Amino acid sequence: MKVRIFTPGPTPLPQEVKLSQARDIIHHRTPEFSEIFRKVCDGLKYVFQTKNDVLVFSSSGTGAMEAVIANLFSWGDEVLVVSGGKFGERWTEISKAFGLKVDTIDVDWGRAPDPLQIEKKLQENKKIKAVFTQLVETSTGVVYDVKGISSVVNKSSAVLVVDAISGLGAQTLFTDEWGVDVVVAGSQKGLMLPPGLSFVSLSTRAWQLVDNASLPRYYWDFKKARASLSRGQTPFTPSVSLICALEESLTLIREEGLANVINRHRIFAEAVRKAVSCLGLKIFGNPPSNAVTAISVPTGIDAEKLRKKMQDDFGIVIAGGQAHLSGKIVRIAHLGWMDKIDIIGVISALEMSLFQLGYGVELGKASKAAQEVITGNII
Ligand SMILES: *Cc1c(COP(=O)(O)O)cnc(C)c1O
């Protein structure tokens, strides 16, 4: 049986990416590597929609989140975290681990923050140095209004740090145009790579914080990374094969066009939502993201049994809920290397699994709804 993954990281790999991993390793202190690295850094600017350098690290996404804290702040600095799910909580946990004073905007899981709440906090406390948020809160499937958040944060002296690890390439993010200071991303989501690379872009304002920050750092030193980058290098041995693979995936994104890539995600997300609603299930997250759809599992259906059925009988891997949402939701990602037939496939497997588990569904109804969305749109 073929196994197909619909998890919000890792995501499926394009053939070009897989094949690039099979090539002989090249040495990283060579003109050959530098040429690839420069090309990759250029492509990242396009995907990040920024003129600023995008730093590349060999780690999962969380490594880059931690690096941002270690590089921008000093012990006791005050920060504000939008906390609406597992990954918002992660910003709080890392900040506290580094001795920052954290205030939070607590958002019900499954909902998005109101930018006005953030504005109010920033007006009340002028000492807040940064606001941390997600673009997509992957644990709840919700997209946040980063443009709106940015416009209120930019009225203050704080910088805006956006975890776009799952959102990049799935949602519109105009980093420079919206005035987003720091964007963090990872390789194993919309960038269609295996796990192992993380990325950070920084605005001039963010670099000013780096100049004055005193938290300890060594491996993650942004200044070292920037100095090496200007020579087409990284300070330490990079994940050479992943960087070569990234060259391939960035080429695919450029060929399709970033706006088309995002539009494809939007249409697939809509197809999944329409299909799921047809089955009488509720979408958990509001507003729902283009990257992942979180679905409430009604009492009477065991979420884990459903996931197991989809995996065992159809080779379809979806995600469950995290923390207190475990058993209450399932999450279907439509992120990265996905095509129309993938979407029809996951919906078809979902309705067949529900059918076989005795949940009274009419076979084909949800698939039809997904087909209607897909055929009704130009992709
Ligand atoms: C996946 C994800 C992370 C964590 O990334 P790792 O690569 O697992 O460290 C952080 N934030 C968001 C929004 C994510 O989707």
Short mmCIF file of N, CA, C and O in Angstrom, two decimals, residues 244-372:
data_model
loop_
_atom_site.label_atom_id
_atom_site.label_comp_id
_atom_site.label_asym_id
_atom_site.label_seq_id
_atom_site.Cartn_x
_atom_site.Cartn_y
_atom_site.Cartn_z
N CYS A 244 20.90 21.68 -0.93
CA CYS A 244 20.78 21.33 -2.36
C CYS A 244 19.33 21.00 -2.71
O CYS A 244 18.83 21.35 -3.78
N ALA A 245 18.64 20.32 -1.79
CA ALA A 245 17.23 19.99 -2.03
C ALA A 245 16.38 21.26 -2.07
O ALA A 245 15.45 21.39 -2.86
N LEU A 246 16.75 22.22 -1.21
CA LEU A 246 16.01 23.49 -1.17
C LEU A 246 16.11 24.23 -2.50
O LEU A 246 15.16 24.88 -2.93
N GLU A 247 17.27 24.10 -3.15
CA GLU A 247 17.42 24.73 -4.47
C GLU A 247 16.33 24.20 -5.40
O GLU A 247 15.73 24.95 -6.17
N GLU A 248 16.08 22.89 -5.30
CA GLU A 248 15.06 22.26 -6.17
C GLU A 248 13.66 22.76 -5.80
O GLU A 248 12.86 23.09 -6.67
N SER A 249 13.34 22.78 -4.51
CA SER A 249 11.97 23.14 -4.14
C SER A 249 11.71 24.63 -4.42
O SER A 249 10.60 25.01 -4.81
N LEU A 250 12.73 25.46 -4.24
CA LEU A 250 12.55 26.88 -4.55
C LEU A 250 12.33 27.09 -6.05
O LEU A 250 11.56 27.96 -6.46
N THR A 251 13.01 26.27 -6.86
CA THR A 251 12.79 26.34 -8.31
C THR A 251 11.33 26.00 -8.63
O THR A 251 10.69 26.67 -9.44
N LEU A 252 10.81 24.96 -7.97
CA LEU A 252 9.41 24.58 -8.21
C LEU A 252 8.46 25.73 -7.83
O LEU A 252 7.50 26.02 -8.55
N ILE A 253 8.75 26.39 -6.71
CA ILE A 253 7.89 27.49 -6.26
C ILE A 253 7.97 28.67 -7.23
O ILE A 253 6.96 29.26 -7.60
N ARG A 254 9.19 28.95 -7.68
CA ARG A 254 9.35 30.06 -8.65
C ARG A 254 8.62 29.75 -9.96
O ARG A 254 8.00 30.63 -10.55
N GLU A 255 8.72 28.49 -10.41
CA GLU A 255 8.08 28.12 -11.68
C GLU A 255 6.56 28.23 -11.58
O GLU A 255 5.91 28.71 -12.50
N GLU A 256 6.00 27.79 -10.46
CA GLU A 256 4.55 27.89 -10.29
C GLU A 256 4.14 29.33 -10.00
O GLU A 256 3.07 29.77 -10.41
N GLY A 257 5.00 30.07 -9.33
CA GLY A 257 4.69 31.45 -8.92
C GLY A 257 4.10 31.43 -7.53
O GLY A 257 3.14 30.70 -7.27
N LEU A 258 4.66 32.24 -6.62
CA LEU A 258 4.23 32.21 -5.22
C LEU A 258 2.72 32.46 -5.06
O LEU A 258 2.05 31.76 -4.30
N ALA A 259 2.20 33.42 -5.82
CA ALA A 259 0.76 33.73 -5.70
C ALA A 259 -0.08 32.53 -6.12
O ALA A 259 -1.12 32.24 -5.51
N ASN A 260 0.38 31.79 -7.15
CA ASN A 260 -0.36 30.60 -7.59
C ASN A 260 -0.25 29.48 -6.56
O ASN A 260 -1.20 28.72 -6.36
N VAL A 261 0.91 29.37 -5.94
CA VAL A 261 1.10 28.35 -4.90
C VAL A 261 0.10 28.60 -3.77
O VAL A 261 -0.59 27.69 -3.30
N ILE A 262 0.01 29.85 -3.35
CA ILE A 262 -0.89 30.21 -2.25
C ILE A 262 -2.35 30.01 -2.67
O ILE A 262 -3.16 29.49 -1.90
N ASN A 263 -2.66 30.36 -3.90
CA ASN A 263 -4.03 30.18 -4.39
C ASN A 263 -4.41 28.69 -4.43
O ASN A 263 -5.54 28.32 -4.09
N ARG A 264 -3.45 27.86 -4.81
CA ARG A 264 -3.70 26.41 -4.81
C ARG A 264 -4.03 25.95 -3.38
O ARG A 264 -4.98 25.18 -3.17
N HIS A 265 -3.27 26.42 -2.42
CA HIS A 265 -3.55 26.05 -1.02
C HIS A 265 -4.94 26.52 -0.60
O HIS A 265 -5.66 25.81 0.10
N ARG A 266 -5.31 27.72 -1.04
CA ARG A 266 -6.62 28.27 -0.67
C ARG A 266 -7.75 27.40 -1.22
O ARG A 266 -8.70 27.08 -0.51
N ILE A 267 -7.61 27.00 -2.47
CA ILE A 267 -8.66 26.20 -3.11
C ILE A 267 -8.74 24.81 -2.46
O ILE A 267 -9.84 24.31 -2.17
N PHE A 268 -7.59 24.20 -2.20
CA PHE A 268 -7.60 22.87 -1.58
C PHE A 268 -8.21 22.93 -0.18
O PHE A 268 -8.95 22.04 0.23
N ALA A 269 -7.89 24.00 0.55
CA ALA A 269 -8.45 24.15 1.90
C ALA A 269 -9.96 24.27 1.82
O ALA A 269 -10.69 23.66 2.61
N GLU A 270 -10.42 25.04 0.85
CA GLU A 270 -11.87 25.22 0.69
C GLU A 270 -12.54 23.89 0.31
O GLU A 270 -13.62 23.56 0.81
N ALA A 271 -11.88 23.14 -0.56
CA ALA A 271 -12.43 21.84 -0.98
C ALA A 271 -12.56 20.91 0.23
O ALA A 271 -13.60 20.24 0.41
N VAL A 272 -11.54 20.89 1.06
CA VAL A 272 -11.57 20.02 2.25
C VAL A 272 -12.68 20.48 3.20
O VAL A 272 -13.45 19.66 3.72
N ARG A 273 -12.80 21.78 3.40
CA ARG A 273 -13.82 22.28 4.33
C ARG A 273 -15.23 21.97 3.83
O ARG A 273 -16.09 21.54 4.60
N LYS A 274 -15.48 22.18 2.55
CA LYS A 274 -16.81 21.89 1.99
C LYS A 274 -17.14 20.41 2.15
O LYS A 274 -18.26 20.04 2.54
N ALA A 275 -16.15 19.57 1.86
CA ALA A 275 -16.35 18.13 1.93
C ALA A 275 -16.65 17.69 3.38
O ALA A 275 -17.57 16.92 3.63
N VAL A 276 -15.87 18.22 4.28
CA VAL A 276 -16.02 17.87 5.69
C VAL A 276 -17.39 18.30 6.22
O VAL A 276 -18.05 17.58 6.95
N SER A 277 -17.80 19.49 5.81
CA SER A 277 -19.12 19.99 6.24
C SER A 277 -20.23 19.09 5.72
O SER A 277 -21.24 18.86 6.40
N CYS A 278 -20.06 18.58 4.51
CA CYS A 278 -21.02 17.64 3.91
C CYS A 278 -21.20 16.39 4.76
O CYS A 278 -22.25 15.74 4.73
N LEU A 279 -20.14 16.01 5.46
CA LEU A 279 -20.19 14.80 6.29
C LEU A 279 -20.84 15.09 7.65
O LEU A 279 -20.93 14.21 8.50
N GLY A 280 -21.26 16.33 7.84
CA GLY A 280 -21.89 16.70 9.11
C GLY A 280 -20.88 16.99 10.20
O GLY A 280 -21.23 17.08 11.38
N LEU A 281 -19.61 17.13 9.82
CA LEU A 281 -18.58 17.46 10.83
C LEU A 281 -18.33 18.96 10.83
O LEU A 281 -18.54 19.64 9.83
N LYS A 282 -17.87 19.45 11.98
CA LYS A 282 -17.64 20.90 12.10
C LYS A 282 -16.15 21.23 11.95
O LYS A 282 -15.29 20.52 12.43
N ILE A 283 -15.89 22.37 11.29
CA ILE A 283 -14.53 22.89 11.22
C ILE A 283 -14.22 23.51 12.59
O ILE A 283 -14.99 24.32 13.09
N PHE A 284 -13.10 23.12 13.17
CA PHE A 284 -12.77 23.61 14.52
C PHE A 284 -12.24 25.03 14.51
O PHE A 284 -12.61 25.86 15.34
N GLY A 285 -11.35 25.33 13.59
CA GLY A 285 -10.65 26.62 13.62
C GLY A 285 -11.38 27.71 12.85
O GLY A 285 -11.92 27.47 11.78
N ASN A 286 -11.37 28.92 13.39
CA ASN A 286 -12.01 30.05 12.73
C ASN A 286 -11.22 31.33 13.01
O ASN A 286 -11.07 31.69 14.17
N PRO A 287 -10.76 32.06 11.99
CA PRO A 287 -10.84 31.73 10.57
C PRO A 287 -9.88 30.58 10.20
O PRO A 287 -8.77 30.52 10.70
N PRO A 288 -10.37 29.68 9.33
CA PRO A 288 -9.57 28.51 9.00
C PRO A 288 -8.40 28.83 8.07
O PRO A 288 -8.51 29.72 7.23
N SER A 289 -7.32 28.11 8.25
CA SER A 289 -6.10 28.39 7.46
C SER A 289 -6.12 27.65 6.13
O SER A 289 -6.90 26.71 5.93
N ASN A 290 -5.22 28.06 5.25
CA ASN A 290 -5.01 27.35 3.98
C ASN A 290 -4.10 26.14 4.16
O ASN A 290 -3.97 25.33 3.25
N ALA A 291 -3.41 26.06 5.31
CA ALA A 291 -2.37 25.04 5.48
C ALA A 291 -2.91 23.74 6.04
O ALA A 291 -2.51 22.66 5.62
N VAL A 292 -3.80 23.87 7.02
CA VAL A 292 -4.29 22.67 7.72
C VAL A 292 -5.73 22.92 8.17
O VAL A 292 -6.06 24.02 8.58
N THR A 293 -6.56 21.88 8.04
CA THR A 293 -7.94 21.99 8.50
C THR A 293 -8.12 21.15 9.75
O THR A 293 -7.85 19.95 9.74
N ALA A 294 -8.53 21.82 10.83
CA ALA A 294 -8.82 21.11 12.08
C ALA A 294 -10.31 20.82 12.11
O ALA A 294 -11.13 21.70 11.84
N ILE A 295 -10.65 19.57 12.39
CA ILE A 295 -12.04 19.12 12.32
C ILE A 295 -12.47 18.60 13.68
O ILE A 295 -11.80 17.74 14.26
N SER A 296 -13.58 19.12 14.19
CA SER A 296 -14.11 18.61 15.47
C SER A 296 -14.67 17.22 15.24
O SER A 296 -15.41 16.98 14.29
N VAL A 297 -14.33 16.32 16.14
CA VAL A 297 -14.84 14.96 16.02
C VAL A 297 -16.02 14.82 16.99
O VAL A 297 -15.85 15.01 18.19
N PRO A 298 -17.22 14.56 16.48
CA PRO A 298 -18.39 14.51 17.36
C PRO A 298 -18.32 13.33 18.33
O PRO A 298 -17.65 12.33 18.05
N THR A 299 -18.98 13.49 19.47
CA THR A 299 -19.02 12.37 20.42
C THR A 299 -19.66 11.19 19.70
O THR A 299 -20.60 11.35 18.92
N GLY A 300 -19.15 10.03 19.97
CA GLY A 300 -19.64 8.86 19.23
C GLY A 300 -18.64 8.40 18.20
O GLY A 300 -18.67 7.26 17.76
N ILE A 301 -17.74 9.33 17.81
CA ILE A 301 -16.65 8.91 16.92
C ILE A 301 -15.34 9.01 17.70
O ILE A 301 -15.06 10.03 18.33
N ASP A 302 -14.58 7.93 17.67
CA ASP A 302 -13.30 7.92 18.34
C ASP A 302 -12.24 8.43 17.35
O ASP A 302 -11.97 7.78 16.34
N ALA A 303 -11.67 9.59 17.66
CA ALA A 303 -10.71 10.23 16.74
C ALA A 303 -9.53 9.31 16.43
O ALA A 303 -9.07 9.24 15.28
N GLU A 304 -9.06 8.61 17.46
CA GLU A 304 -7.89 7.75 17.25
C GLU A 304 -8.24 6.55 16.36
O GLU A 304 -7.44 6.12 15.53
N LYS A 305 -9.45 6.01 16.55
CA LYS A 305 -9.91 4.89 15.70
C LYS A 305 -10.01 5.35 14.25
O LYS A 305 -9.67 4.62 13.33
N LEU A 306 -10.50 6.57 14.08
CA LEU A 306 -10.65 7.11 12.72
C LEU A 306 -9.29 7.27 12.06
O LEU A 306 -9.09 6.87 10.90
N ARG A 307 -8.35 7.84 12.80
CA ARG A 307 -7.00 8.02 12.25
C ARG A 307 -6.37 6.68 11.89
O ARG A 307 -5.74 6.52 10.86
N LYS A 308 -6.57 5.70 12.79
CA LYS A 308 -5.98 4.38 12.58
C LYS A 308 -6.59 3.70 11.35
O LYS A 308 -5.89 3.11 10.54
N LYS A 309 -7.91 3.84 11.23
CA LYS A 309 -8.62 3.26 10.08
C LYS A 309 -8.09 3.87 8.77
O LYS A 309 -7.83 3.14 7.81
N MET A 310 -7.94 5.18 8.76
CA MET A 310 -7.47 5.84 7.53
C MET A 310 -6.06 5.37 7.18
O MET A 310 -5.74 5.16 6.00
N GLN A 311 -5.25 5.20 8.21
CA GLN A 311 -3.87 4.78 7.99
C GLN A 311 -3.79 3.30 7.58
O GLN A 311 -3.15 2.96 6.59
N ASP A 312 -4.47 2.45 8.33
CA ASP A 312 -4.37 1.01 8.10
C ASP A 312 -5.03 0.59 6.79
O ASP A 312 -4.52 -0.26 6.07
N ASP A 313 -6.19 1.15 6.49
CA ASP A 313 -6.94 0.68 5.32
C ASP A 313 -6.61 1.45 4.04
O ASP A 313 -6.77 0.93 2.95
N PHE A 314 -6.18 2.70 4.20
CA PHE A 314 -6.00 3.53 2.99
C PHE A 314 -4.61 4.16 2.87
O PHE A 314 -4.34 4.85 1.89
N GLY A 315 -3.76 3.94 3.87
CA GLY A 315 -2.41 4.51 3.82
C GLY A 315 -2.38 6.02 3.93
O GLY A 315 -1.44 6.67 3.50
N ILE A 316 -3.45 6.57 4.49
CA ILE A 316 -3.54 8.03 4.61
C ILE A 316 -3.22 8.43 6.05
O ILE A 316 -3.90 8.00 6.98
N VAL A 317 -2.19 9.25 6.19
CA VAL A 317 -1.77 9.67 7.54
C VAL A 317 -2.25 11.09 7.80
O VAL A 317 -1.86 12.02 7.08
N ILE A 318 -3.12 11.24 8.80
CA ILE A 318 -3.53 12.59 9.21
C ILE A 318 -3.10 12.80 10.66
O ILE A 318 -2.63 11.86 11.31
N ALA A 319 -3.25 14.01 11.15
CA ALA A 319 -2.79 14.31 12.51
C ALA A 319 -3.96 14.36 13.48
O ALA A 319 -5.11 14.62 13.08
N GLY A 320 -3.67 14.11 14.74
CA GLY A 320 -4.69 14.24 15.78
C GLY A 320 -4.60 15.62 16.42
O GLY A 320 -3.99 16.53 15.87
N GLY A 321 -5.24 15.77 17.56
CA GLY A 321 -5.17 17.04 18.28
C GLY A 321 -4.01 17.02 19.27
O GLY A 321 -3.60 15.97 19.72
N GLN A 322 -3.51 18.22 19.58
CA GLN A 322 -2.42 18.33 20.56
C GLN A 322 -2.99 18.82 21.88
O GLN A 322 -4.03 19.45 21.93
N ALA A 323 -2.27 18.52 22.97
CA ALA A 323 -2.63 18.94 24.33
C ALA A 323 -4.09 18.56 24.64
O ALA A 323 -4.49 17.42 24.38
N HIS A 324 -4.90 19.53 25.12
CA HIS A 324 -6.27 19.17 25.53
C HIS A 324 -7.18 18.86 24.34
O HIS A 324 -8.31 18.41 24.52
N LEU A 325 -6.70 19.11 23.13
CA LEU A 325 -7.52 18.80 21.95
C LEU A 325 -7.32 17.35 21.48
O LEU A 325 -7.98 16.91 20.53
N SER A 326 -6.44 16.64 22.17
CA SER A 326 -6.20 15.24 21.81
C SER A 326 -7.51 14.44 21.92
O SER A 326 -8.20 14.51 22.94
N GLY A 327 -7.86 13.74 20.86
CA GLY A 327 -9.10 12.96 20.85
C GLY A 327 -10.33 13.78 20.45
O GLY A 327 -11.37 13.24 20.13
N LYS A 328 -10.18 15.12 20.45
CA LYS A 328 -11.34 15.97 20.15
C LYS A 328 -11.34 16.48 18.71
O LYS A 328 -12.39 16.82 18.16
N ILE A 329 -10.15 16.57 18.14
CA ILE A 329 -10.08 17.01 16.73
C ILE A 329 -9.14 16.09 15.95
O ILE A 329 -8.31 15.39 16.55
N VAL A 330 -9.31 16.11 14.64
CA VAL A 330 -8.27 15.56 13.76
C VAL A 330 -7.87 16.71 12.83
O VAL A 330 -8.65 17.65 12.62
N ARG A 331 -6.66 16.63 12.31
CA ARG A 331 -6.19 17.69 11.43
C ARG A 331 -5.71 17.11 10.10
O ARG A 331 -4.92 16.17 10.08
N ILE A 332 -6.25 17.66 9.04
CA ILE A 332 -5.83 17.26 7.70
C ILE A 332 -5.03 18.41 7.11
O ILE A 332 -5.56 19.52 6.93
N ALA A 333 -3.76 18.16 6.82
CA ALA A 333 -2.95 19.21 6.19
C ALA A 333 -3.07 19.10 4.67
O ALA A 333 -3.15 18.00 4.12
N HIS A 334 -3.13 20.24 4.05
CA HIS A 334 -3.11 20.31 2.57
C HIS A 334 -2.02 21.30 2.28
O HIS A 334 -2.24 22.39 1.78
N LEU A 335 -0.80 20.90 2.66
CA LEU A 335 0.32 21.82 2.75
C LEU A 335 1.50 21.30 1.92
O LEU A 335 1.88 20.14 2.04
N GLY A 336 2.01 22.19 1.08
CA GLY A 336 3.21 21.84 0.32
C GLY A 336 2.89 21.11 -0.98
O GLY A 336 2.05 21.55 -1.77
N TRP A 337 3.57 19.98 -1.16
CA TRP A 337 3.50 19.25 -2.42
C TRP A 337 2.19 18.47 -2.52
O TRP A 337 2.15 17.25 -2.35
N MET A 338 1.11 19.17 -2.80
CA MET A 338 -0.22 18.55 -2.87
C MET A 338 -0.81 18.84 -4.24
O MET A 338 -0.64 19.94 -4.77
N ASP A 339 -1.53 17.84 -4.77
CA ASP A 339 -2.24 18.12 -6.01
C ASP A 339 -3.72 17.77 -5.85
O ASP A 339 -4.16 17.33 -4.79
N LYS A 340 -4.46 17.97 -6.93
CA LYS A 340 -5.92 17.80 -6.87
C LYS A 340 -6.30 16.40 -6.42
O LYS A 340 -7.21 16.21 -5.62
N ILE A 341 -5.58 15.42 -6.97
CA ILE A 341 -5.93 14.03 -6.67
C ILE A 341 -5.60 13.67 -5.21
O ILE A 341 -6.30 12.87 -4.59
N ASP A 342 -4.57 14.29 -4.65
CA ASP A 342 -4.29 14.10 -3.22
C ASP A 342 -5.51 14.51 -2.40
O ASP A 342 -5.90 13.83 -1.44
N ILE A 343 -6.08 15.64 -2.76
CA ILE A 343 -7.21 16.18 -1.99
C ILE A 343 -8.43 15.26 -2.12
O ILE A 343 -9.09 14.93 -1.14
N ILE A 344 -8.73 14.84 -3.35
CA ILE A 344 -9.84 13.91 -3.55
C ILE A 344 -9.57 12.62 -2.78
O ILE A 344 -10.47 12.04 -2.16
N GLY A 345 -8.32 12.19 -2.78
CA GLY A 345 -7.94 10.95 -2.10
C GLY A 345 -8.16 11.01 -0.60
O GLY A 345 -8.73 10.10 -0.01
N VAL A 346 -7.73 12.10 0.01
CA VAL A 346 -7.85 12.18 1.48
C VAL A 346 -9.33 12.28 1.88
O VAL A 346 -9.76 11.67 2.87
N ILE A 347 -10.11 12.99 1.09
CA ILE A 347 -11.54 13.12 1.40
C ILE A 347 -12.25 11.77 1.20
O ILE A 347 -13.07 11.35 2.02
N SER A 348 -11.89 11.11 0.13
CA SER A 348 -12.49 9.81 -0.15
C SER A 348 -12.16 8.82 0.97
O SER A 348 -13.04 8.08 1.45
N ALA A 349 -10.92 8.82 1.41
CA ALA A 349 -10.52 7.92 2.51
C ALA A 349 -11.25 8.29 3.79
O ALA A 349 -11.63 7.40 4.57
N LEU A 350 -11.44 9.57 4.02
CA LEU A 350 -12.15 10.02 5.23
C LEU A 350 -13.59 9.52 5.22
O LEU A 350 -14.08 8.95 6.20
N GLU A 351 -14.25 9.67 4.09
CA GLU A 351 -15.66 9.25 4.09
C GLU A 351 -15.80 7.73 4.09
O GLU A 351 -16.69 7.19 4.75
N MET A 352 -14.89 7.02 3.44
CA MET A 352 -14.94 5.55 3.50
C MET A 352 -14.66 5.05 4.92
O MET A 352 -15.30 4.10 5.39
N SER A 353 -13.72 5.71 5.60
CA SER A 353 -13.39 5.29 6.97
C SER A 353 -14.58 5.53 7.90
O SER A 353 -14.93 4.67 8.71
N LEU A 354 -15.20 6.70 7.78
CA LEU A 354 -16.37 7.00 8.62
C LEU A 354 -17.50 6.02 8.33
O LEU A 354 -18.19 5.53 9.23
N PHE A 355 -17.66 5.70 7.06
CA PHE A 355 -18.69 4.74 6.63
C PHE A 355 -18.45 3.39 7.30
O PHE A 355 -19.34 2.79 7.89
N GLN A 356 -17.21 2.93 7.20
CA GLN A 356 -16.89 1.61 7.74
C GLN A 356 -16.95 1.57 9.26
O GLN A 356 -17.18 0.53 9.84
N LEU A 357 -16.74 2.71 9.87
CA LEU A 357 -16.83 2.75 11.34
C LEU A 357 -18.29 2.86 11.80
O LEU A 357 -18.58 2.97 12.98
N GLY A 358 -19.21 2.88 10.84
CA GLY A 358 -20.63 2.86 11.18
C GLY A 358 -21.23 4.24 11.41
O GLY A 358 -22.33 4.37 11.95
N TYR A 359 -20.50 5.28 11.02
CA TYR A 359 -21.05 6.62 11.15
C TYR A 359 -21.84 6.87 9.86
O TYR A 359 -21.27 6.86 8.77
N GLY A 360 -23.14 7.04 9.97
CA GLY A 360 -24.01 7.04 8.81
C GLY A 360 -23.68 8.08 7.75
O GLY A 360 -24.33 9.12 7.67
N VAL A 361 -22.69 7.82 6.93
CA VAL A 361 -22.41 8.76 5.84
C VAL A 361 -22.81 8.15 4.50
O VAL A 361 -22.79 6.93 4.33
N GLU A 362 -23.20 9.02 3.61
CA GLU A 362 -23.56 8.58 2.27
C GLU A 362 -22.28 8.64 1.42
O GLU A 362 -21.71 9.72 1.23
N LEU A 363 -21.85 7.47 0.95
CA LEU A 363 -20.59 7.44 0.20
C LEU A 363 -20.63 8.33 -1.04
O LEU A 363 -21.62 8.35 -1.77
N GLY A 364 -19.56 9.07 -1.25
CA GLY A 364 -19.43 9.87 -2.47
C GLY A 364 -19.87 11.31 -2.33
O GLY A 364 -19.50 12.15 -3.16
N LYS A 365 -20.65 11.61 -1.28
CA LYS A 365 -21.20 12.96 -1.15
C LYS A 365 -20.08 13.98 -0.88
O LYS A 365 -20.05 15.06 -1.49
N ALA A 366 -19.20 13.62 0.03
CA ALA A 366 -18.10 14.54 0.38
C ALA A 366 -17.12 14.66 -0.78
O ALA A 366 -16.64 15.76 -1.09
N SER A 367 -16.84 13.53 -1.43
CA SER A 367 -15.92 13.57 -2.57
C SER A 367 -16.48 14.49 -3.65
O SER A 367 -15.75 15.26 -4.28
N LYS A 368 -17.78 14.38 -3.85
CA LYS A 368 -18.43 15.21 -4.87
C LYS A 368 -18.26 16.70 -4.53
O LYS A 368 -17.94 17.51 -5.40
N ALA A 369 -18.45 17.03 -3.27
CA ALA A 369 -18.31 18.43 -2.84
C ALA A 369 -16.90 18.93 -3.11
O ALA A 369 -16.70 20.05 -3.59
N ALA A 370 -15.90 18.08 -2.81
CA ALA A 370 -14.50 18.47 -3.05
C ALA A 370 -14.25 18.63 -4.55
O ALA A 370 -13.60 19.59 -5.00
N GLN A 371 -14.81 17.70 -5.34
CA GLN A 371 -14.64 17.78 -6.80
C GLN A 371 -15.25 19.06 -7.36
O GLN A 371 -14.70 19.68 -8.27
N GLU A 372 -16.39 19.44 -6.80
CA GLU A 372 -17.05 20.66 -7.28
C GLU A 372 -16.20 21.90 -7.03
O GLU A 372 -16.10 22.77 -7.89
#
